[in-house]
GROMACS .gro file of C-alpha atoms in nm:
model
  153
    1MET     CA    1  16.472 -19.341   0.235
    2ASN     CA    2  16.291 -19.243   0.555
    3LEU     CA    3  16.329 -18.894   0.690
    4THR     CA    4  16.337 -18.908   1.071
    5GLN     CA    5  16.361 -18.591   1.275
    6GLU     CA    6  16.339 -18.522   1.647
    7LEU     CA    7  16.106 -18.238   1.734
    8GLU     CA    8  16.326 -17.969   1.884
    9LEU     CA    9  16.063 -17.837   2.126
   10PHE     CA   10  15.942 -18.187   2.214
   11PRO     CA   11  16.252 -18.411   2.235
   12ASP     CA   12  16.043 -18.713   2.343
   13HIS     CA   13  15.874 -18.710   2.002
   14THR     CA   14  16.023 -18.809   1.669
   15VAL     CA   15  15.861 -18.768   1.328
   16THR     CA   16  15.934 -19.015   1.049
   17GLN     CA   17  15.821 -18.953   0.693
   18MET     CA   18  15.806 -19.232   0.434
   19LEU     CA   19  15.721 -19.177   0.068
   20PHE     CA   20  15.579 -19.448  -0.156
   21LYS     CA   21  15.511 -19.454  -0.531
   22GLU     CA   22  15.322 -19.706  -0.744
   23VAL     CA   23  15.092 -19.783  -0.449
   24LYS     CA   24  14.831 -20.043  -0.535
   25ASN     CA   25  14.642 -20.061  -0.204
   26ALA     CA   26  14.566 -19.697  -0.119
   27ALA     CA   27  14.201 -19.776  -0.040
   28GLU     CA   28  14.303 -20.053   0.199
   29LEU     CA   29  14.561 -19.826   0.366
   30ARG     CA   30  14.310 -19.546   0.408
   31GLN     CA   31  14.057 -19.784   0.564
   32SER     CA   32  14.327 -19.923   0.796
   33ALA     CA   33  14.408 -19.570   0.910
   34VAL     CA   34  14.040 -19.493   0.972
   35ASP     CA   35  14.004 -19.818   1.170
   36GLY     CA   36  14.318 -19.743   1.373
   37ARG     CA   37  14.524 -20.034   1.238
   38ILE     CA   38  14.783 -19.789   1.100
   39ASN     CA   39  14.918 -19.546   1.354
   40GLY     CA   40  15.022 -19.280   1.107
   41ALA     CA   41  14.894 -19.000   0.887
   42LEU     CA   42  14.840 -19.084   0.520
   43ILE     CA   43  14.902 -18.775   0.311
   44ASN     CA   44  14.859 -18.710  -0.061
   45PRO     CA   45  15.214 -18.611  -0.166
   46THR     CA   46  15.094 -18.437  -0.481
   47MET     CA   47  14.985 -18.152  -0.250
   48LEU     CA   48  15.332 -18.111  -0.097
   49VAL     CA   49  15.639 -17.932  -0.227
   50ASN     CA   50  15.877 -18.002   0.061
   51PRO     CA   51  15.899 -18.246   0.354
   52PHE     CA   52  15.941 -17.945   0.584
   53GLN     CA   53  15.567 -17.871   0.543
   54VAL     CA   54  15.489 -18.204   0.706
   55LEU     CA   55  15.739 -18.149   0.986
   56VAL     CA   56  15.578 -17.814   1.072
   57ALA     CA   57  15.229 -17.968   1.067
   58ALA     CA   58  15.342 -18.256   1.290
   59ASN     CA   59  15.515 -18.018   1.533
   60LYS     CA   60  15.199 -17.810   1.564
   61ALA     CA   61  14.987 -18.124   1.607
   62VAL     CA   62  15.208 -18.254   1.891
   63HIS     CA   63  15.198 -17.912   2.059
   64LEU     CA   64  14.818 -17.894   2.037
   65GLN     CA   65  14.786 -18.250   2.166
   66LEU     CA   66  15.005 -18.175   2.469
   67ILE     CA   67  14.806 -17.865   2.563
   68GLY     CA   68  14.470 -18.034   2.492
   69LYS     CA   69  14.365 -17.801   2.208
   70MET     CA   70  14.341 -18.033   1.906
   71LYS     CA   71  14.055 -17.964   1.665
   72THR     CA   72  14.040 -18.324   1.541
   73ARG     CA   73  14.010 -18.656   1.722
   74SER     CA   74  14.363 -18.791   1.676
   75LEU     CA   75  14.721 -18.677   1.635
   76ASN     CA   76  14.735 -18.824   1.284
   77SER     CA   77  14.425 -18.640   1.165
   78GLU     CA   78  14.557 -18.322   1.328
   79ILE     CA   79  14.872 -18.347   1.112
   80ILE     CA   80  14.660 -18.358   0.795
   81PHE     CA   81  14.439 -18.076   0.922
   82ASN     CA   82  14.744 -17.859   0.997
   83LEU     CA   83  14.861 -17.883   0.635
   84SER     CA   84  14.551 -17.695   0.525
   85PRO     CA   85  14.532 -17.315   0.528
   86THR     CA   86  14.159 -17.329   0.610
   87ASN     CA   87  13.973 -17.432   0.927
   88ASN     CA   88  13.753 -17.684   0.746
   89ILE     CA   89  13.845 -18.037   0.861
   90SER     CA   90  13.662 -18.224   0.583
   91GLU     CA   91  13.815 -17.996   0.320
   92ALA     CA   92  14.162 -18.062   0.465
   93PHE     CA   93  14.108 -18.438   0.434
   94LYS     CA   94  13.983 -18.405   0.076
   95ARG     CA   95  14.281 -18.197  -0.031
   96PHE     CA   96  14.567 -18.337   0.176
   97GLY     CA   97  14.451 -18.685   0.281
   98THR     CA   98  14.497 -19.000   0.078
   99SER     CA   99  14.216 -19.104  -0.158
  100ASP     CA  100  14.130 -19.457  -0.264
  101GLY     CA  101  14.279 -19.423  -0.613
  102ASP     CA  102  14.606 -19.253  -0.521
  103GLU     CA  103  14.923 -19.405  -0.661
  104SER     CA  104  15.157 -19.223  -0.423
  105VAL     CA  105  15.136 -19.191  -0.045
  106MET     CA  106  15.331 -19.002   0.220
  107LEU     CA  107  15.317 -19.186   0.551
  108VAL     CA  108  15.394 -18.980   0.862
  109VAL     CA  109  15.446 -19.141   1.201
  110VAL     CA  110  15.502 -18.961   1.531
  111HIS     CA  111  15.679 -19.197   1.770
  112CYS     CA  112  15.945 -19.241   2.037
  113LYS     CA  113  16.306 -19.279   1.923
  114ASN     CA  114  16.331 -19.653   1.989
  115GLU     CA  115  16.023 -19.765   1.792
  116SER     CA  116  16.190 -19.876   1.468
  117GLN     CA  117  15.986 -20.199   1.460
  118LEU     CA  118  15.667 -19.993   1.453
  119LEU     CA  119  15.792 -19.816   1.139
  120GLU     CA  120  15.884 -20.145   0.970
  121ASP     CA  121  15.542 -20.293   1.049
  122ILE     CA  122  15.360 -19.992   0.905
  123ALA     CA  123  15.579 -19.976   0.593
  124ALA     CA  124  15.522 -20.349   0.533
  125GLN     CA  125  15.149 -20.281   0.487
  126VAL     CA  126  15.211 -20.062   0.182
  127ASP     CA  127  15.200 -20.239  -0.154
  128GLY     CA  128  15.425 -19.996  -0.337
  129ARG     CA  129  15.782 -19.886  -0.394
  130GLN     CA  130  15.946 -19.672  -0.128
  131VAL     CA  131  16.140 -19.373  -0.259
  132PRO     CA  132  16.346 -19.106  -0.078
  133VAL     CA  133  16.127 -18.850   0.096
  134GLU     CA  134  16.336 -18.573  -0.058
  135ASP     CA  135  16.183 -18.672  -0.396
  136VAL     CA  136  15.839 -18.545  -0.289
  137SER     CA  137  15.878 -18.236  -0.509
  138TRP     CA  138  15.885 -18.464  -0.815
  139LEU     CA  139  15.533 -18.575  -0.727
  140SER     CA  140  15.396 -18.223  -0.663
  141ASP     CA  141  15.097 -18.119  -0.871
  142LEU     CA  142  15.152 -17.745  -0.889
  143ALA     CA  143  14.822 -17.685  -1.069
  144LYS     CA  144  14.630 -17.844  -0.778
  145ILE     CA  145  14.843 -17.666  -0.519
  146ARG     CA  146  14.774 -17.327  -0.681
  147LYS     CA  147  14.399 -17.389  -0.647
  148VAL     CA  148  14.422 -17.418  -0.267
  149PRO     CA  149  14.286 -17.100  -0.115
  150HIS     CA  150  14.546 -16.927   0.099
  151GLN     CA  151  14.496 -16.685   0.379
  152CYS     CA  152  14.652 -16.342   0.389
  153PHE     CA  153  14.761 -16.218   0.729
   0.00000   0.00000   0.00000
């Protein structure tokens, strides 16, 4: 159900993604994340089409943290910010962060390899049904995703 991947460029860091549906306590989870009681990024999975997006955002966040160039205050908020194509932090949280009424949540945790208890403790706080991360595309809201402004390079 979890998708755990070691970051190739940063082998001391591992990223675990957990996907939950039928979540009843999204507001409580969001407040816990803001207060620092959940050490993970809470992402709105309707804005994702593939778990690889999250892995890329987490990899960039870890890199920026290690070189001291993060634009946000924490690694978890940097992951959410890196999902957005714009440089507006509040806009990134509105689009890609979890809202109080959300019924599905993607939980992303950057940790060391041997911290499985940390993952269990965080997952236990979610009042919802865990589903395989690979099912995230079933939750995608393509109409909302198409409205996200994208940058041309």
